[in-house]
Amino acid sequence: MLHEIAEATKGFLDLLDDGQRAAVVGSMADDLRTRWAYTPGPRPGVEYGDLTRDQRKAVHRLLSCVLSPHAYAQTTAIMALEDVLDDREGGTRDRHQGDYWTVLLGEPGDEPWGWRVEGHHLSVSVVVADGRVSATPFFLGAHPARTTYRGRTVLQPLRLEEELARELLDRMGRTARGLAVVADTPPPDLKTGNARRVGDLEPVGVTPAQLDRASRGLLVGLVRYYLDRLTSDLADEEFDALDLDRLHFSWEGSDKRGAGHYYRIQGPDLLIEYDNTDNDANHAHSVWRRRSGDFGEDLLAAHRASVRHP
């Protein structure tokens, strides 16, 4: 896996001219690594829409060698939705599916190194250090969240992010549901937004010990679904590191379809947030984060320690 990521990155670099290379290669040492966003607007690096066909395909290769097939499909759909949103807005904000940027943090052969592909409703950050890979924060959003034909769904990139959580809420008993639903009104966005650190967000809601066996399985399955945005070997490593007994699941807002809602799953080193509140609850955001490991912080700390104490 590590070899594949490195080769995809080298392949992308080899296709760039000198000006593009100068724009795309940043440093792991500056604040670029932790400066992220999921709102529209220019980013450091090279813009997808300015690249040649082969260069664009190389960006997709970067993504596909880290993402699972379903997450890669979600990602490409989210990028394409920029043109749909632009059409709905009458072109007033000049959106386009080319408005995504790729930036490198060092190069393969450096130690450590990484890259980010980012734009509206997409942020995938990868850090490589000492043979290990980190890929959080991992943000996916969609606007419109759901496109329909006569009431039936045609396209909904984050469908399972919503449906698996609804299934969990519906299946848990009345007592557990009373613990899980912590507010009648959802927040307007993810509570952590694009903060560089998760911070001290208090765990609330229902715990696995307060759920029946079937509901516990649904909670673990929902967590696993988020981790499975990555390829299987990366997802397995992340899953094995979790303390599943210390999870909290909370829901805010309405449980009625089409109404604004938010949920959060929290563990000692895990944060998953999902909201769909804006634009008449047709604008979804979702993120998977790690308190100690976002932007490869844990890998970088271990690397620095190994350098100091060979």
PDB file of C-alpha atoms in Angstrom:
ATOM      1  CA  MET A   1       0.000   0.000   0.000  1.00  0.00           C
ATOM      2  CA  LEU A   2       2.739   2.464   0.956  1.00  0.00           C
ATOM      3  CA  HIS A   3       4.584   1.680  -2.265  1.00  0.00           C
ATOM      4  CA  GLU A   4       1.418   2.300  -4.282  1.00  0.00           C
ATOM      5  CA  ILE A   5       0.842   5.694  -2.615  1.00  0.00           C
ATOM      6  CA  ALA A   6       4.444   6.718  -3.237  1.00  0.00           C
ATOM      7  CA  GLU A   7       4.358   5.597  -6.866  1.00  0.00           C
ATOM      8  CA  ALA A   8       1.087   7.445  -7.496  1.00  0.00           C
ATOM      9  CA  THR A   9       2.587  10.598  -5.998  1.00  0.00           C
ATOM     10  CA  LYS A  10       5.779  10.296  -8.049  1.00  0.00           C
ATOM     11  CA  GLY A  11       3.680   9.686 -11.151  1.00  0.00           C
ATOM     12  CA  PHE A  12       1.731  12.876 -10.522  1.00  0.00           C
ATOM     13  CA  LEU A  13       4.905  14.895  -9.955  1.00  0.00           C
ATOM     14  CA  ASP A  14       6.528  13.558 -13.112  1.00  0.00           C
ATOM     15  CA  LEU A  15       3.669  14.990 -15.194  1.00  0.00           C
ATOM     16  CA  LEU A  16       4.047  18.546 -13.887  1.00  0.00           C
ATOM     17  CA  ASP A  17       6.073  21.307 -15.514  1.00  0.00           C
ATOM     18  CA  ASP A  18       8.484  23.424 -13.474  1.00  0.00           C
ATOM     19  CA  GLY A  19       5.907  26.093 -12.665  1.00  0.00           C
ATOM     20  CA  GLN A  20       3.319  23.556 -11.555  1.00  0.00           C
ATOM     21  CA  ARG A  21       5.867  21.691  -9.463  1.00  0.00           C
ATOM     22  CA  ALA A  22       6.865  24.930  -7.724  1.00  0.00           C
ATOM     23  CA  ALA A  23       3.192  25.599  -6.922  1.00  0.00           C
ATOM     24  CA  VAL A  24       2.339  22.102  -5.747  1.00  0.00           C
ATOM     25  CA  VAL A  25       5.221  21.180  -3.427  1.00  0.00           C
ATOM     26  CA  GLY A  26       4.942  22.685   0.046  1.00  0.00           C
ATOM     27  CA  SER A  27       6.578  21.823   3.332  1.00  0.00           C
ATOM     28  CA  MET A  28       5.500  19.453   6.071  1.00  0.00           C
ATOM     29  CA  ALA A  29       7.087  21.885   8.535  1.00  0.00           C
ATOM     30  CA  ASP A  30       4.798  24.908   7.984  1.00  0.00           C
ATOM     31  CA  ASP A  31       1.139  25.382   8.940  1.00  0.00           C
ATOM     32  CA  LEU A  32      -0.082  24.262   5.502  1.00  0.00           C
ATOM     33  CA  ARG A  33      -0.454  20.734   6.851  1.00  0.00           C
ATOM     34  CA  THR A  34      -3.139  21.744   9.357  1.00  0.00           C
ATOM     35  CA  ARG A  35      -4.748  24.598   7.403  1.00  0.00           C
ATOM     36  CA  TRP A  36      -7.831  22.970   5.927  1.00  0.00           C
ATOM     37  CA  ALA A  37     -11.384  23.903   4.936  1.00  0.00           C
ATOM     38  CA  TYR A  38     -14.468  22.459   3.253  1.00  0.00           C
ATOM     39  CA  THR A  39     -15.960  25.750   2.053  1.00  0.00           C
ATOM     40  CA  PRO A  40     -15.561  27.025  -1.547  1.00  0.00           C
ATOM     41  CA  GLY A  41     -12.500  29.038  -2.500  1.00  0.00           C
ATOM     42  CA  PRO A  42      -8.932  28.766  -3.773  1.00  0.00           C
ATOM     43  CA  ARG A  43      -6.374  26.602  -1.998  1.00  0.00           C
ATOM     44  CA  PRO A  44      -2.589  26.249  -2.150  1.00  0.00           C
ATOM     45  CA  GLY A  45      -1.322  23.922  -4.851  1.00  0.00           C
ATOM     46  CA  VAL A  46      -2.435  23.301  -8.430  1.00  0.00           C
ATOM     47  CA  GLU A  47      -6.060  23.547  -9.513  1.00  0.00           C
ATOM     48  CA  TYR A  48      -7.662  20.463 -10.997  1.00  0.00           C
ATOM     49  CA  GLY A  49      -9.372  22.431 -13.746  1.00  0.00           C
ATOM     50  CA  ASP A  50      -6.034  23.821 -14.983  1.00  0.00           C
ATOM     51  CA  LEU A  51      -4.474  20.377 -15.416  1.00  0.00           C
ATOM     52  CA  THR A  52      -4.182  18.309 -18.580  1.00  0.00           C
ATOM     53  CA  ARG A  53      -6.165  15.107 -18.975  1.00  0.00           C
ATOM     54  CA  ASP A  54      -3.217  12.940 -17.888  1.00  0.00           C
ATOM     55  CA  GLN A  55      -2.518  15.184 -14.902  1.00  0.00           C
ATOM     56  CA  ARG A  56      -6.164  15.046 -13.813  1.00  0.00           C
ATOM     57  CA  LYS A  57      -6.103  11.278 -14.070  1.00  0.00           C
ATOM     58  CA  ALA A  58      -2.980  11.280 -11.885  1.00  0.00           C
ATOM     59  CA  VAL A  59      -4.885  13.227  -9.196  1.00  0.00           C
ATOM     60  CA  HIS A  60      -7.578  10.563  -9.313  1.00  0.00           C
ATOM     61  CA  ARG A  61      -4.884   7.932  -8.969  1.00  0.00           C
ATOM     62  CA  LEU A  62      -3.722   9.619  -5.761  1.00  0.00           C
ATOM     63  CA  LEU A  63      -7.244   9.391  -4.374  1.00  0.00           C
ATOM     64  CA  SER A  64      -8.021   5.876  -5.555  1.00  0.00           C
ATOM     65  CA  CYS A  65      -4.904   4.337  -4.031  1.00  0.00           C
ATOM     66  CA  VAL A  66      -5.982   5.542  -0.564  1.00  0.00           C
ATOM     67  CA  LEU A  67      -9.780   5.405  -0.785  1.00  0.00           C
ATOM     68  CA  SER A  68     -12.028   2.369  -0.897  1.00  0.00           C
ATOM     69  CA  PRO A  69     -14.054   1.927  -4.108  1.00  0.00           C
ATOM     70  CA  HIS A  70     -17.249   3.287  -2.565  1.00  0.00           C
ATOM     71  CA  ALA A  71     -15.516   6.337  -1.048  1.00  0.00           C
ATOM     72  CA  TYR A  72     -13.765   7.045  -4.338  1.00  0.00           C
ATOM     73  CA  ALA A  73     -17.158   6.962  -6.060  1.00  0.00           C
ATOM     74  CA  GLN A  74     -18.547   9.334  -3.419  1.00  0.00           C
ATOM     75  CA  THR A  75     -15.619  11.675  -3.947  1.00  0.00           C
ATOM     76  CA  THR A  76     -16.002  11.888  -7.718  1.00  0.00           C
ATOM     77  CA  ALA A  77     -19.772  12.425  -7.359  1.00  0.00           C
ATOM     78  CA  ILE A  78     -19.192  15.234  -4.859  1.00  0.00           C
ATOM     79  CA  MET A  79     -16.803  16.969  -7.252  1.00  0.00           C
ATOM     80  CA  ALA A  80     -19.309  16.660 -10.116  1.00  0.00           C
ATOM     81  CA  LEU A  81     -22.080  18.143  -7.937  1.00  0.00           C
ATOM     82  CA  GLU A  82     -20.339  21.516  -8.120  1.00  0.00           C
ATOM     83  CA  ASP A  83     -21.695  21.904 -11.659  1.00  0.00           C
ATOM     84  CA  VAL A  84     -25.173  20.853 -10.513  1.00  0.00           C
ATOM     85  CA  LEU A  85     -25.065  23.413  -7.703  1.00  0.00           C
ATOM     86  CA  ASP A  86     -23.766  26.073 -10.087  1.00  0.00           C
ATOM     87  CA  ASP A  87     -26.715  25.418 -12.395  1.00  0.00           C
ATOM     88  CA  ARG A  88     -29.203  25.650  -9.500  1.00  0.00           C
ATOM     89  CA  GLU A  89     -27.687  28.982  -8.484  1.00  0.00           C
ATOM     90  CA  GLY A  90     -27.843  30.340 -12.017  1.00  0.00           C
ATOM     91  CA  GLY A  91     -24.072  30.537 -12.203  1.00  0.00           C
ATOM     92  CA  THR A  92     -23.963  33.383  -9.707  1.00  0.00           C
ATOM     93  CA  ARG A  93     -21.053  31.900  -7.728  1.00  0.00           C
ATOM     94  CA  ASP A  94     -19.176  30.491 -10.723  1.00  0.00           C
ATOM     95  CA  ARG A  95     -18.725  26.984  -9.330  1.00  0.00           C
ATOM     96  CA  HIS A  96     -17.152  24.180 -11.345  1.00  0.00           C
ATOM     97  CA  GLN A  97     -15.994  20.628 -10.759  1.00  0.00           C
ATOM     98  CA  GLY A  98     -12.487  21.777 -11.636  1.00  0.00           C
ATOM     99  CA  ASP A  99     -12.326  23.876  -8.447  1.00  0.00           C
ATOM    100  CA  TYR A 100     -10.248  21.408  -6.417  1.00  0.00           C
ATOM    101  CA  TRP A 101      -6.605  21.742  -5.478  1.00  0.00           C
ATOM    102  CA  THR A 102      -3.782  19.289  -4.906  1.00  0.00           C
ATOM    103  CA  VAL A 103      -0.811  20.161  -2.729  1.00  0.00           C
ATOM    104  CA  LEU A 104       2.156  18.051  -1.635  1.00  0.00           C
ATOM    105  CA  LEU A 105       3.831  18.267   1.754  1.00  0.00           C
ATOM    106  CA  GLY A 106       7.314  17.215   0.777  1.00  0.00           C
ATOM    107  CA  GLU A 107       7.882  14.412  -1.730  1.00  0.00           C
ATOM    108  CA  PRO A 108       8.280  10.628  -1.591  1.00  0.00           C
ATOM    109  CA  GLY A 109      11.816   9.999  -0.421  1.00  0.00           C
ATOM    110  CA  ASP A 110      11.503  12.766   2.154  1.00  0.00           C
ATOM    111  CA  GLU A 111      10.568  11.590   5.607  1.00  0.00           C
ATOM    112  CA  PRO A 112       7.830  12.360   6.456  1.00  0.00           C
ATOM    113  CA  TRP A 113       5.759  13.545   3.490  1.00  0.00           C
ATOM    114  CA  GLY A 114       2.140  13.734   2.393  1.00  0.00           C
ATOM    115  CA  TRP A 115      -0.488  15.401   0.237  1.00  0.00           C
ATOM    116  CA  ARG A 116      -3.979  16.895   0.299  1.00  0.00           C
ATOM    117  CA  VAL A 117      -6.762  17.044  -2.288  1.00  0.00           C
ATOM    118  CA  GLU A 118      -9.314  19.647  -1.276  1.00  0.00           C
ATOM    119  CA  GLY A 119     -12.109  21.927  -2.399  1.00  0.00           C
ATOM    120  CA  HIS A 120     -15.784  22.523  -1.660  1.00  0.00           C
ATOM    121  CA  HIS A 121     -17.157  19.579   0.321  1.00  0.00           C
ATOM    122  CA  LEU A 122     -13.994  17.503  -0.018  1.00  0.00           C
ATOM    123  CA  SER A 123     -10.845  17.304   2.064  1.00  0.00           C
ATOM    124  CA  VAL A 124      -8.562  14.272   2.017  1.00  0.00           C
ATOM    125  CA  SER A 125      -5.243  14.695   3.864  1.00  0.00           C
ATOM    126  CA  VAL A 126      -2.578  11.990   3.785  1.00  0.00           C
ATOM    127  CA  VAL A 127       0.609  11.906   5.878  1.00  0.00           C
ATOM    128  CA  VAL A 128       3.238   9.175   5.495  1.00  0.00           C
ATOM    129  CA  ALA A 129       5.883   8.580   8.171  1.00  0.00           C
ATOM    130  CA  ASP A 130       8.027   5.560   9.007  1.00  0.00           C
ATOM    131  CA  GLY A 131       5.962   3.196   6.888  1.00  0.00           C
ATOM    132  CA  ARG A 132       2.593   4.254   8.315  1.00  0.00           C
ATOM    133  CA  VAL A 133      -0.232   6.297   6.794  1.00  0.00           C
ATOM    134  CA  SER A 134      -2.628   8.795   8.384  1.00  0.00           C
ATOM    135  CA  ALA A 135      -5.682  10.136   6.545  1.00  0.00           C
ATOM    136  CA  THR A 136      -7.707  12.367   8.861  1.00  0.00           C
ATOM    137  CA  PRO A 137      -9.475  14.750   8.917  1.00  0.00           C
ATOM    138  CA  PHE A 138     -11.509  13.130   6.165  1.00  0.00           C
ATOM    139  CA  PHE A 139     -14.412  15.334   5.081  1.00  0.00           C
ATOM    140  CA  LEU A 140     -17.146  14.594   2.553  1.00  0.00           C
ATOM    141  CA  GLY A 141     -20.166  16.820   1.937  1.00  0.00           C
ATOM    142  CA  ALA A 142     -22.892  17.149  -0.672  1.00  0.00           C
ATOM    143  CA  HIS A 143     -25.106  19.977  -1.926  1.00  0.00           C
ATOM    144  CA  PRO A 144     -27.636  19.043  -3.016  1.00  0.00           C
ATOM    145  CA  ALA A 145     -27.506  16.157  -0.580  1.00  0.00           C
ATOM    146  CA  ARG A 146     -30.319  14.427  -2.450  1.00  0.00           C
ATOM    147  CA  THR A 147     -31.515  14.809  -6.028  1.00  0.00           C
ATOM    148  CA  THR A 148     -34.923  13.287  -6.759  1.00  0.00           C
ATOM    149  CA  TYR A 149     -37.331  12.432  -9.514  1.00  0.00           C
ATOM    150  CA  ARG A 150     -41.000  12.369  -8.473  1.00  0.00           C
ATOM    151  CA  GLY A 151     -40.027  11.781  -4.884  1.00  0.00           C
ATOM    152  CA  ARG A 152     -37.545   9.009  -5.658  1.00  0.00           C
ATOM    153  CA  THR A 153     -33.823   9.388  -5.129  1.00  0.00           C
ATOM    154  CA  VAL A 154     -31.640   9.693  -8.214  1.00  0.00           C
ATOM    155  CA  LEU A 155     -28.380  10.713  -6.522  1.00  0.00           C
ATOM    156  CA  GLN A 156     -27.432  10.895  -2.833  1.00  0.00           C
ATOM    157  CA  PRO A 157     -23.659  10.606  -2.283  1.00  0.00           C
ATOM    158  CA  LEU A 158     -23.908  10.441   1.520  1.00  0.00           C
ATOM    159  CA  ARG A 159     -26.957   8.180   1.654  1.00  0.00           C
ATOM    160  CA  LEU A 160     -25.510   5.520   3.968  1.00  0.00           C
ATOM    161  CA  GLU A 161     -24.046   8.140   6.309  1.00  0.00           C
ATOM    162  CA  GLU A 162     -27.668   9.101   6.988  1.00  0.00           C
ATOM    163  CA  GLU A 163     -29.446   5.770   6.614  1.00  0.00           C
ATOM    164  CA  LEU A 164     -27.170   3.723   8.899  1.00  0.00           C
ATOM    165  CA  ALA A 165     -27.515   6.314  11.651  1.00  0.00           C
ATOM    166  CA  ARG A 166     -31.306   6.391  11.233  1.00  0.00           C
ATOM    167  CA  GLU A 167     -31.428   2.615  11.435  1.00  0.00           C
ATOM    168  CA  LEU A 168     -29.488   2.724  14.707  1.00  0.00           C
ATOM    169  CA  LEU A 169     -31.781   5.408  16.154  1.00  0.00           C
ATOM    170  CA  ASP A 170     -34.913   3.538  15.049  1.00  0.00           C
ATOM    171  CA  ARG A 171     -33.797   0.153  16.377  1.00  0.00           C
ATOM    172  CA  MET A 172     -32.614   1.129  19.839  1.00  0.00           C
ATOM    173  CA  GLY A 173     -35.201   0.921  22.621  1.00  0.00           C
ATOM    174  CA  ARG A 174     -37.145   3.853  24.037  1.00  0.00           C
ATOM    175  CA  THR A 175     -34.862   4.270  27.041  1.00  0.00           C
ATOM    176  CA  ALA A 176     -31.712   4.261  24.939  1.00  0.00           C
ATOM    177  CA  ARG A 177     -33.290   6.634  22.442  1.00  0.00           C
ATOM    178  CA  GLY A 178     -34.091   9.024  25.266  1.00  0.00           C
ATOM    179  CA  LEU A 179     -30.386   9.071  26.112  1.00  0.00           C
ATOM    180  CA  ALA A 180     -29.257   9.378  22.495  1.00  0.00           C
ATOM    181  CA  VAL A 181     -31.420  12.372  21.524  1.00  0.00           C
ATOM    182  CA  VAL A 182     -29.788  15.264  23.375  1.00  0.00           C
ATOM    183  CA  ALA A 183     -31.355  18.294  21.660  1.00  0.00           C
ATOM    184  CA  ASP A 184     -34.486  19.132  19.675  1.00  0.00           C
ATOM    185  CA  THR A 185     -32.679  21.645  17.481  1.00  0.00           C
ATOM    186  CA  PRO A 186     -29.583  20.667  15.486  1.00  0.00           C
ATOM    187  CA  PRO A 187     -26.506  22.899  15.211  1.00  0.00           C
ATOM    188  CA  PRO A 188     -26.163  24.866  11.955  1.00  0.00           C
ATOM    189  CA  ASP A 189     -23.002  22.973  10.999  1.00  0.00           C
ATOM    190  CA  LEU A 190     -20.451  20.520  12.342  1.00  0.00           C
ATOM    191  CA  LYS A 191     -19.565  21.557  15.877  1.00  0.00           C
ATOM    192  CA  THR A 192     -15.845  21.323  15.233  1.00  0.00           C
ATOM    193  CA  GLY A 193     -16.076  23.045  11.835  1.00  0.00           C
ATOM    194  CA  ASN A 194     -12.651  23.208  10.242  1.00  0.00           C
ATOM    195  CA  ALA A 195     -10.815  23.653  13.541  1.00  0.00           C
ATOM    196  CA  ARG A 196      -7.254  22.414  13.442  1.00  0.00           C
ATOM    197  CA  ARG A 197      -7.794  20.451  16.649  1.00  0.00           C
ATOM    198  CA  VAL A 198     -10.851  18.584  17.883  1.00  0.00           C
ATOM    199  CA  GLY A 199     -10.621  20.211  21.299  1.00  0.00           C
ATOM    200  CA  ASP A 200     -12.561  19.281  24.413  1.00  0.00           C
ATOM    201  CA  LEU A 201     -15.944  18.353  22.988  1.00  0.00           C
ATOM    202  CA  GLU A 202     -17.852  16.631  25.776  1.00  0.00           C
ATOM    203  CA  PRO A 203     -19.049  13.089  24.973  1.00  0.00           C
ATOM    204  CA  VAL A 204     -22.840  12.917  25.251  1.00  0.00           C
ATOM    205  CA  GLY A 205     -25.578  10.498  24.326  1.00  0.00           C
ATOM    206  CA  VAL A 206     -25.900   6.758  24.644  1.00  0.00           C
ATOM    207  CA  THR A 207     -23.036   4.293  25.215  1.00  0.00           C
ATOM    208  CA  PRO A 208     -22.664   0.683  23.997  1.00  0.00           C
ATOM    209  CA  ALA A 209     -23.369  -0.579  27.536  1.00  0.00           C
ATOM    210  CA  GLN A 210     -26.784   1.107  27.364  1.00  0.00           C
ATOM    211  CA  LEU A 211     -27.705  -0.527  24.048  1.00  0.00           C
ATOM    212  CA  ASP A 212     -28.984  -4.007  23.308  1.00  0.00           C
ATOM    213  CA  ARG A 213     -26.743  -6.367  21.372  1.00  0.00           C
ATOM    214  CA  ALA A 214     -28.290  -5.633  17.975  1.00  0.00           C
ATOM    215  CA  SER A 215     -28.035  -1.866  18.454  1.00  0.00           C
ATOM    216  CA  ARG A 216     -24.433  -2.157  19.586  1.00  0.00           C
ATOM    217  CA  GLY A 217     -23.717  -3.995  16.357  1.00  0.00           C
ATOM    218  CA  LEU A 218     -25.350  -1.191  14.357  1.00  0.00           C
ATOM    219  CA  LEU A 219     -23.269   1.425  16.166  1.00  0.00           C
ATOM    220  CA  VAL A 220     -20.042  -0.441  15.480  1.00  0.00           C
ATOM    221  CA  GLY A 221     -21.150  -0.946  11.884  1.00  0.00           C
ATOM    222  CA  LEU A 222     -21.717   2.792  11.458  1.00  0.00           C
ATOM    223  CA  VAL A 223     -18.242   3.541  12.808  1.00  0.00           C
ATOM    224  CA  ARG A 224     -16.748   0.898  10.557  1.00  0.00           C
ATOM    225  CA  TYR A 225     -18.499   2.430   7.551  1.00  0.00           C
ATOM    226  CA  TYR A 226     -16.704   5.728   8.122  1.00  0.00           C
ATOM    227  CA  LEU A 227     -13.342   4.026   8.568  1.00  0.00           C
ATOM    228  CA  ASP A 228     -13.989   2.000   5.439  1.00  0.00           C
ATOM    229  CA  ARG A 229     -13.681   5.186   3.444  1.00  0.00           C
ATOM    230  CA  LEU A 230     -10.051   4.063   3.334  1.00  0.00           C
ATOM    231  CA  THR A 231      -8.652   0.951   1.693  1.00  0.00           C
ATOM    232  CA  SER A 232      -9.133  -2.204   3.737  1.00  0.00           C
ATOM    233  CA  ASP A 233      -5.637  -2.429   5.220  1.00  0.00           C
ATOM    234  CA  LEU A 234      -5.670   1.210   6.361  1.00  0.00           C
ATOM    235  CA  ALA A 235      -9.226   0.871   7.700  1.00  0.00           C
ATOM    236  CA  ASP A 236      -8.363  -2.331   9.596  1.00  0.00           C
ATOM    237  CA  GLU A 237      -5.462  -0.604  11.332  1.00  0.00           C
ATOM    238  CA  GLU A 238      -7.671   2.310  12.365  1.00  0.00           C
ATOM    239  CA  PHE A 239     -10.475   0.023  13.565  1.00  0.00           C
ATOM    240  CA  ASP A 240      -8.166  -2.169  15.635  1.00  0.00           C
ATOM    241  CA  ALA A 241      -6.956   0.923  17.514  1.00  0.00           C
ATOM    242  CA  LEU A 242     -10.463   1.918  18.701  1.00  0.00           C
ATOM    243  CA  ASP A 243     -11.878   1.432  22.182  1.00  0.00           C
ATOM    244  CA  LEU A 244     -15.382   0.438  21.129  1.00  0.00           C
ATOM    245  CA  ASP A 245     -16.703   0.166  24.682  1.00  0.00           C
ATOM    246  CA  ARG A 246     -16.132   3.892  25.248  1.00  0.00           C
ATOM    247  CA  LEU A 247     -18.134   5.211  22.299  1.00  0.00           C
ATOM    248  CA  HIS A 248     -20.957   7.738  22.653  1.00  0.00           C
ATOM    249  CA  PHE A 249     -23.689   8.250  20.050  1.00  0.00           C
ATOM    250  CA  SER A 250     -25.856  11.371  20.125  1.00  0.00           C
ATOM    251  CA  TRP A 251     -28.550  12.804  17.869  1.00  0.00           C
ATOM    252  CA  GLU A 252     -29.824  16.378  17.647  1.00  0.00           C
ATOM    253  CA  GLY A 253     -32.827  17.698  15.763  1.00  0.00           C
ATOM    254  CA  SER A 254     -35.756  15.958  14.143  1.00  0.00           C
ATOM    255  CA  ASP A 255     -35.937  12.266  13.317  1.00  0.00           C
ATOM    256  CA  LYS A 256     -38.298  12.997  10.418  1.00  0.00           C
ATOM    257  CA  ARG A 257     -36.904  12.631   6.931  1.00  0.00           C
ATOM    258  CA  GLY A 258     -36.420  15.943   5.212  1.00  0.00           C
ATOM    259  CA  ALA A 259     -35.965  17.813   8.488  1.00  0.00           C
ATOM    260  CA  GLY A 260     -32.702  19.137   9.899  1.00  0.00           C
ATOM    261  CA  HIS A 261     -30.649  16.686  11.949  1.00  0.00           C
ATOM    262  CA  TYR A 262     -27.160  16.075  13.309  1.00  0.00           C
ATOM    263  CA  TYR A 263     -25.382  13.166  14.959  1.00  0.00           C
ATOM    264  CA  ARG A 264     -22.027  12.583  16.577  1.00  0.00           C
ATOM    265  CA  ILE A 265     -20.026   9.494  17.504  1.00  0.00           C
ATOM    266  CA  GLN A 266     -17.245  10.050  19.959  1.00  0.00           C
ATOM    267  CA  GLY A 267     -14.565   7.899  21.545  1.00  0.00           C
ATOM    268  CA  PRO A 268     -11.240   8.560  23.257  1.00  0.00           C
ATOM    269  CA  ASP A 269      -9.509   9.077  19.903  1.00  0.00           C
ATOM    270  CA  LEU A 270     -12.467   9.158  17.533  1.00  0.00           C
ATOM    271  CA  LEU A 271     -14.848  11.854  16.362  1.00  0.00           C
ATOM    272  CA  ILE A 272     -17.464  11.395  13.658  1.00  0.00           C
ATOM    273  CA  GLU A 273     -19.876  14.223  12.895  1.00  0.00           C
ATOM    274  CA  TYR A 274     -22.712  14.432  10.387  1.00  0.00           C
ATOM    275  CA  ASP A 275     -25.194  17.231   9.794  1.00  0.00           C
ATOM    276  CA  ASN A 276     -27.881  17.973   7.256  1.00  0.00           C
ATOM    277  CA  THR A 277     -29.565  21.233   8.206  1.00  0.00           C
ATOM    278  CA  ASP A 278     -28.887  23.927   5.613  1.00  0.00           C
ATOM    279  CA  ASN A 279     -30.875  24.544   2.408  1.00  0.00           C
ATOM    280  CA  ASP A 280     -34.020  22.925   3.827  1.00  0.00           C
ATOM    281  CA  ALA A 281     -32.008  19.933   5.051  1.00  0.00           C
ATOM    282  CA  ASN A 282     -30.612  19.204   1.606  1.00  0.00           C
ATOM    283  CA  HIS A 283     -26.983  20.062   2.304  1.00  0.00           C
ATOM    284  CA  ALA A 284     -24.986  17.393   4.134  1.00  0.00           C
ATOM    285  CA  HIS A 285     -21.596  17.489   5.844  1.00  0.00           C
ATOM    286  CA  SER A 286     -19.686  14.580   7.336  1.00  0.00           C
ATOM    287  CA  VAL A 287     -16.251  14.216   8.869  1.00  0.00           C
ATOM    288  CA  TRP A 288     -14.096  11.587  10.539  1.00  0.00           C
ATOM    289  CA  ARG A 289     -11.381  12.906  12.834  1.00  0.00           C
ATOM    290  CA  ARG A 290      -8.872  11.604  15.401  1.00  0.00           C
ATOM    291  CA  ARG A 291      -8.022  13.651  18.472  1.00  0.00           C
ATOM    292  CA  SER A 292      -4.366  12.565  18.618  1.00  0.00           C
ATOM    293  CA  GLY A 293      -3.843  11.731  14.979  1.00  0.00           C
ATOM    294  CA  ASP A 294      -5.350  14.417  12.751  1.00  0.00           C
ATOM    295  CA  PHE A 295      -2.876  15.592  10.102  1.00  0.00           C
ATOM    296  CA  GLY A 296      -0.610  12.712  11.129  1.00  0.00           C
ATOM    297  CA  GLU A 297       0.219  14.276  14.498  1.00  0.00           C
ATOM    298  CA  ASP A 298       0.736  10.906  16.192  1.00  0.00           C
ATOM    299  CA  LEU A 299       2.918   9.600  13.363  1.00  0.00           C
ATOM    300  CA  LEU A 300       4.984  12.779  13.317  1.00  0.00           C
ATOM    301  CA  ALA A 301       5.467  12.686  17.093  1.00  0.00           C
ATOM    302  CA  ALA A 302       6.683   9.096  16.875  1.00  0.00           C
ATOM    303  CA  HIS A 303       8.981  10.007  13.988  1.00  0.00           C
ATOM    304  CA  ARG A 304      10.515  12.907  15.885  1.00  0.00           C
ATOM    305  CA  ALA A 305      11.066  10.684  18.899  1.00  0.00           C
ATOM    306  CA  SER A 306      12.796   8.041  16.784  1.00  0.00           C
ATOM    307  CA  VAL A 307      15.084  10.648  15.232  1.00  0.00           C
ATOM    308  CA  ARG A 308      16.053  11.998  18.624  1.00  0.00           C
ATOM    309  CA  HIS A 309      16.593   8.510  20.025  1.00  0.00           C
ATOM    310  CA  PRO A 310      17.818   6.246  17.202  1.00  0.00           C
TER     311      PRO A 310
END
